[in-house]
Short mmCIF file of C-alpha atoms in Angstrom, two decimals:
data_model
loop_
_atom_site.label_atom_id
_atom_site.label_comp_id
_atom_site.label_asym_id
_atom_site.label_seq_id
_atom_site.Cartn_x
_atom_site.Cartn_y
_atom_site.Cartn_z
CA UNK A 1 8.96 -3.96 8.83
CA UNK A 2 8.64 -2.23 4.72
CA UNK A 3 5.35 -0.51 4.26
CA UNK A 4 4.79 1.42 1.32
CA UNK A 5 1.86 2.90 -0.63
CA UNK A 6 1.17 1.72 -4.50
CA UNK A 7 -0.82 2.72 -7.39
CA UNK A 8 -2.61 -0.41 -9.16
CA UNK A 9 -3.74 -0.14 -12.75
CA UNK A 10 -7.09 -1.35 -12.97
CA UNK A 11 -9.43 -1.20 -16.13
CA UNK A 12 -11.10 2.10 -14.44
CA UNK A 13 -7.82 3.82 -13.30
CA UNK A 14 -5.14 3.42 -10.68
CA UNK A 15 -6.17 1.98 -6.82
CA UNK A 16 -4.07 3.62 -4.60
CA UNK A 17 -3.44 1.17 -1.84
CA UNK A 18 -1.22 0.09 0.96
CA UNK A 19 1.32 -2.71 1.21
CA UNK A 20 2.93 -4.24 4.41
CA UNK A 21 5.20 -7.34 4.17
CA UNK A 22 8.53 -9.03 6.50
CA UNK A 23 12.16 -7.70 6.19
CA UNK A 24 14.69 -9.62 4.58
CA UNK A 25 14.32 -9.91 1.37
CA UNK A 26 12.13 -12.98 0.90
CA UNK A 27 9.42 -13.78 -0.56
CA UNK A 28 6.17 -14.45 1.33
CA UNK A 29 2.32 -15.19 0.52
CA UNK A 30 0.13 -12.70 -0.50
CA UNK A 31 -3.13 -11.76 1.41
CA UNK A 32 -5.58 -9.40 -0.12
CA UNK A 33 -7.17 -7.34 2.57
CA UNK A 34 -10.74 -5.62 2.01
CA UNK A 35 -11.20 -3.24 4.59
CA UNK A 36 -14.66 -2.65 5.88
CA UNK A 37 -16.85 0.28 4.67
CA UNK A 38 -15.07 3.14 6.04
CA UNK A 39 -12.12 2.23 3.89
CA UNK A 40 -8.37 2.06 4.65
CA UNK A 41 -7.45 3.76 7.16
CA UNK A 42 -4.84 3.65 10.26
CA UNK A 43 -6.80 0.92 12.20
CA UNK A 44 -6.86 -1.05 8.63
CA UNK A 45 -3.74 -0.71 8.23
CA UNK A 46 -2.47 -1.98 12.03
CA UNK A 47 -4.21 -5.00 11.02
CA UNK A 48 -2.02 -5.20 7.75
CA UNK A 49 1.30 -4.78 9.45
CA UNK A 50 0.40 -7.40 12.24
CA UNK A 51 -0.51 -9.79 9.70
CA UNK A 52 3.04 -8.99 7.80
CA UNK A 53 4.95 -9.57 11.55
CA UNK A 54 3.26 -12.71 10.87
CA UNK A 55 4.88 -13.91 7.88
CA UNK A 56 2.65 -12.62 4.62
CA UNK A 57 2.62 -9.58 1.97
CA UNK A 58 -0.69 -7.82 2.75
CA UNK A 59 -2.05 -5.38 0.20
CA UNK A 60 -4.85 -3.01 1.43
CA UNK A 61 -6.31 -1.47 -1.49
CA UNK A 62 -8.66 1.64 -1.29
CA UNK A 63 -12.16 0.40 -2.51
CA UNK A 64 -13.11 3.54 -3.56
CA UNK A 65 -10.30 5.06 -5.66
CA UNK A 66 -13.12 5.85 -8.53
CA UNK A 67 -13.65 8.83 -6.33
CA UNK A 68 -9.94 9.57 -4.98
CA UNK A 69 -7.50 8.68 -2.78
CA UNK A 70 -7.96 7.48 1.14
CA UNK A 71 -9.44 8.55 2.89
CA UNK A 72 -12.39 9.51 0.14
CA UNK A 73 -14.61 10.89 3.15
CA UNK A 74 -13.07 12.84 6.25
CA UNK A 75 -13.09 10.54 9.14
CA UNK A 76 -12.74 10.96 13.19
CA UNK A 77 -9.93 9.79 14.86
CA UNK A 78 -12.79 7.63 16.66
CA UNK A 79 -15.80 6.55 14.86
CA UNK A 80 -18.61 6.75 17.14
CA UNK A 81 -21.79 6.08 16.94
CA UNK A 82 -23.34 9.64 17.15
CA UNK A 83 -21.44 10.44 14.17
CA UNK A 84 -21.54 6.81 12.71
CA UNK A 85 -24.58 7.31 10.45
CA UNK A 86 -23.40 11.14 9.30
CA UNK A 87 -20.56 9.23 7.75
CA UNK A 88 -22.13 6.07 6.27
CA UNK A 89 -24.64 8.48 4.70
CA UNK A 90 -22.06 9.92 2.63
CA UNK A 91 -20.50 6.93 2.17
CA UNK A 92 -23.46 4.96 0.54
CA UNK A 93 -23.44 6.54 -2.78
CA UNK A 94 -19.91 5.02 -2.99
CA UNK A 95 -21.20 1.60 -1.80
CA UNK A 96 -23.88 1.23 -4.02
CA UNK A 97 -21.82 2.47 -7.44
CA UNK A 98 -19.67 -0.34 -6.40
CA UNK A 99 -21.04 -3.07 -8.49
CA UNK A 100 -20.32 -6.90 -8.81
CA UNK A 101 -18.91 -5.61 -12.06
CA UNK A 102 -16.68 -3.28 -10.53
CA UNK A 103 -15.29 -5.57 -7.47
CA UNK A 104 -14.56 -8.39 -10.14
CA UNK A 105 -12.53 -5.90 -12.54
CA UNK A 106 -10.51 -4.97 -9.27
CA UNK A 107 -10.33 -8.22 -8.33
CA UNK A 108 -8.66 -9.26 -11.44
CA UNK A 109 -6.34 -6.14 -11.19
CA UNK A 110 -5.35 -6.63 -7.67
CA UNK A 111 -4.45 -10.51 -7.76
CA UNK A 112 -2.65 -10.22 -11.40
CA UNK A 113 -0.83 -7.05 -8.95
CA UNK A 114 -0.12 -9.36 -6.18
CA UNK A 115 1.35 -12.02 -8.96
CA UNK A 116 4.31 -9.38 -10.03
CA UNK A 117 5.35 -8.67 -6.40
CA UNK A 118 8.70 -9.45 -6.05
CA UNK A 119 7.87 -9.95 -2.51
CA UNK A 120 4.84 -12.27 -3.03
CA UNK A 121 6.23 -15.55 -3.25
CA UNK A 122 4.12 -17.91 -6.20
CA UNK A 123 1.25 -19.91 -5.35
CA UNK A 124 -2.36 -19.37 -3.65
CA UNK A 125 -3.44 -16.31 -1.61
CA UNK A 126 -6.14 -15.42 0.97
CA UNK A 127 -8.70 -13.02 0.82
CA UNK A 128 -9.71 -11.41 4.11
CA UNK A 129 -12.66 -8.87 4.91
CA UNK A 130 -13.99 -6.86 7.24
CA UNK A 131 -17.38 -5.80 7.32
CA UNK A 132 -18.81 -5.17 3.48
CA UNK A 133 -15.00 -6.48 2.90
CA UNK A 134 -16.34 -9.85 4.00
CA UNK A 135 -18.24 -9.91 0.78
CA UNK A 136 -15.67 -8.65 -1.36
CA UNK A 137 -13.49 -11.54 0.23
CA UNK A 138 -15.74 -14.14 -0.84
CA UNK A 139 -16.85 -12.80 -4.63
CA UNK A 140 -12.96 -12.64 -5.07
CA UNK A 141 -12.17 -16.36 -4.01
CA UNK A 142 -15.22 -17.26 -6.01
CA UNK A 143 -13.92 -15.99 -8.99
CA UNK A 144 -11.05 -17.38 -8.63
CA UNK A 145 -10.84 -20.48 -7.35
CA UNK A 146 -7.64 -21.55 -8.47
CA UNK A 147 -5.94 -18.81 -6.89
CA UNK A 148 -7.55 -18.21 -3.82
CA UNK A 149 -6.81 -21.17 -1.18
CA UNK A 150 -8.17 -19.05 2.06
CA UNK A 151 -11.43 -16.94 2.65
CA UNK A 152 -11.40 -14.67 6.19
CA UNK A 153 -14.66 -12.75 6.98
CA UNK A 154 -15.28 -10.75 10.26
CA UNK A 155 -18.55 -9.08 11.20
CA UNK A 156 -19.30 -9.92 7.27
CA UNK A 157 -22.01 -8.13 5.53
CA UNK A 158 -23.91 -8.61 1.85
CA UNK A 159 -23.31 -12.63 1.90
CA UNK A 160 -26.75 -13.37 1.37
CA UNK A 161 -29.27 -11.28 -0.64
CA UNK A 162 -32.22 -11.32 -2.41
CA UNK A 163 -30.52 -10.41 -5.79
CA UNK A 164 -29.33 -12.86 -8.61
CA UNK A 165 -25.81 -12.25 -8.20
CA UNK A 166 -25.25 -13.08 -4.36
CA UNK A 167 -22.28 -14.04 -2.87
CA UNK A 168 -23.27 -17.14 -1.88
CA UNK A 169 -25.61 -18.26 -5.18
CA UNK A 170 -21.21 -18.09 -5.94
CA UNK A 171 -20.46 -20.78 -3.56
CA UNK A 172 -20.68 -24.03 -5.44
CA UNK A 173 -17.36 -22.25 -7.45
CA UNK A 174 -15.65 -21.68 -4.06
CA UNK A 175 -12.32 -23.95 -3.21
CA UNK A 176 -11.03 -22.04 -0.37
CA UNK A 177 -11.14 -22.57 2.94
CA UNK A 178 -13.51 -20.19 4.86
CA UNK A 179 -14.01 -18.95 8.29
CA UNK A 180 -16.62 -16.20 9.40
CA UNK A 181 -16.15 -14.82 12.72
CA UNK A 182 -19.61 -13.36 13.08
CA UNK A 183 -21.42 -10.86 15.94
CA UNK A 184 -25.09 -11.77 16.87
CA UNK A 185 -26.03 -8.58 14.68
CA UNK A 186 -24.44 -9.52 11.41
CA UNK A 187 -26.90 -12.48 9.63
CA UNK A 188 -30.37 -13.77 10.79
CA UNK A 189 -30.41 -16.75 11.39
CA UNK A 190 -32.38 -17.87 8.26
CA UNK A 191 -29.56 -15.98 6.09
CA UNK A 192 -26.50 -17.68 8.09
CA UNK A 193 -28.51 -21.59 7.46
CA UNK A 194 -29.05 -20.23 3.83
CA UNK A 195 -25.08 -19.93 3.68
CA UNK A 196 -24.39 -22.59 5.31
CA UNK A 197 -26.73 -24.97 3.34
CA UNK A 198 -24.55 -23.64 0.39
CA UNK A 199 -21.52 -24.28 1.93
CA UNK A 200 -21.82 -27.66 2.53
CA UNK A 201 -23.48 -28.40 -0.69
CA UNK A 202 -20.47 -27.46 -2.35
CA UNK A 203 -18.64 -29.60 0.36
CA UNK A 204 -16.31 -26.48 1.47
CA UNK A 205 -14.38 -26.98 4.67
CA UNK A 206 -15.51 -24.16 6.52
CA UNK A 207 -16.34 -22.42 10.37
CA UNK A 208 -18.98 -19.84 10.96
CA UNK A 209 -18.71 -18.94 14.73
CA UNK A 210 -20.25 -16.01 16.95
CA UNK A 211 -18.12 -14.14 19.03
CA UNK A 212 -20.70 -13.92 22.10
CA UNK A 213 -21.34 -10.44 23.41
CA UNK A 214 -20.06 -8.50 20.45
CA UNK A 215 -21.87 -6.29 17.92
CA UNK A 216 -21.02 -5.82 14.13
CA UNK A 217 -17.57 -3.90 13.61
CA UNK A 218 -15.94 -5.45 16.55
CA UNK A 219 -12.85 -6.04 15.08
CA UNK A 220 -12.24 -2.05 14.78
CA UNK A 221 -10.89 -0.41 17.78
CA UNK A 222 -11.49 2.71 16.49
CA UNK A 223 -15.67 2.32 16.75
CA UNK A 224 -17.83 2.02 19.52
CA UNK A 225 -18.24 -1.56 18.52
CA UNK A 226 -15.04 -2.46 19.88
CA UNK A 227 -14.28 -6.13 21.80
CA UNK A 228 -10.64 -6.95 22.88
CA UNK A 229 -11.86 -10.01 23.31
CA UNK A 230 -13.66 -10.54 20.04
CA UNK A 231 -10.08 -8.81 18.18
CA UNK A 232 -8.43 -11.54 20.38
CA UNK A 233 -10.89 -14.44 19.05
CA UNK A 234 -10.13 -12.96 15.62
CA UNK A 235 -6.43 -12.62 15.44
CA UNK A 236 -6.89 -16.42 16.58
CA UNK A 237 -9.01 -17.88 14.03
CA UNK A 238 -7.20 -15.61 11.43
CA UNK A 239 -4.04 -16.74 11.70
CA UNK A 240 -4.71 -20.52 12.21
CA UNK A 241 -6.72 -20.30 8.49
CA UNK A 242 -3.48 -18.98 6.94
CA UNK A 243 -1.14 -20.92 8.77
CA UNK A 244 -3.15 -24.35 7.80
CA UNK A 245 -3.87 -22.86 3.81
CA UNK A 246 -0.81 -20.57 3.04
CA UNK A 247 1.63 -22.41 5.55
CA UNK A 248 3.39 -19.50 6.96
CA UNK A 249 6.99 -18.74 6.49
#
């Protein structure tokens, strides 16, 4: 299966990122993976080539390419958690300069990207997210709504806030498809019926399920918050979404 890494011109620079896509020569449909917050790396990655076994041209782009290339901050073969908040502190000055401005110039940058892939075949996409990703995911579809049929977010963070510009105050622009695959640690439960009030206001077809026994960042084998069977639930619901909104080749 092709990998390759890319440089994508954005309005702020170049976003080095990370492409995985089928043999052959086809063309496929594009998914635009967010990583969660400790950016692309290997375990990322593994999640972009399964996806390509699976039919699609996944593009992985580094979030934080303002301040260089992946990995921007060293990081542990294993994340745990003793170390966990070391590295979050230094990534949150990274986090917060990334703006609703700045995710909706990349977003811009990295679908028009997708749309001169040779490899890409025309038509919608998916956005999928992991983590802070989950956000990015859904501000990306909400933007664009005629290009994004499918929204994926697991262990999602950010989708309901206090501030103006919240993903979901979004919503009623959405036309995608969405699942959530959610731990019992990601939303309260007033934030998740917030979102899903929204949701069906806008009359979205949409599932928002909790993986029982898992914590946030189970999807990551490389965390303490691992859970094969929450990866397994994932890989599930993931594929079905694209399947049913991309229509697999």
């Amino acid at each position: 299966m092709p990998t390759t890494t890319l440089q994508i011109p954005t309005p702020d620079g170049e976003a080095d990122a990370f492409a995985a896509f089928p043999d052959g020569g086809e063309r496929h449909p594009g998914v635009l993976l967010y990583s969660d917050a400790f950016g692309v790396r290997p375990e990322v990655t593994e999640k972009a080539r399964e996806l390509a076994v699976h039919g699609y041209y996944v593009l992985v782009p580094n979030l934080y390419y303002r301040h260089g290339p992946a990995p921007v901050v060293e990081l542990p073969a294993h994340i745990g958690e003793e170390i966990r908040p070391v590295i979050i502190d230094r990534l949150m000055p990274l986090l917060e300069a990334h703006t609703t401005e700045r995710i909706l110039r990349d977003a811009d940058a990295y679908l028009g990207f997708l749309g001169t892939r040779p490899e890409v075949r025309p038509g919608p996409v998916a956005t999928v997210g992991y983590c802070i990703g989950g956000a990015l995911a859904m501000r990306t579809a909400t933007a664009h709504p005629g290009r994004v049929a499918a929204v994926a977010g697991f262990h999602p963070g950010f989708l309901v806030t206090d501030a103006p510009d919240s993903p979901h105050r979004r919503i009623p622009e959405l036309t995608a498809e969405v699942h959530l695959g959610l731990s019992g640690h990601d939303m309260s439960s007033e934030a998740l019926g917030e979102l899903e009030r929204a949701l069906d206001a806008a009359g979205v077809r949409y599932t928002a399920e909790t993986c029982p026994g898992t914590v946030h960042g189970f999807t990551m084998s490389d965390t303490d918050a691992f859970s094969p069977l929450g990866l397994r639930r994932h890989w599930d619901r993931l594929l079905a979404l694209l399947d049913r909104t991309l229509g697999e080749n």
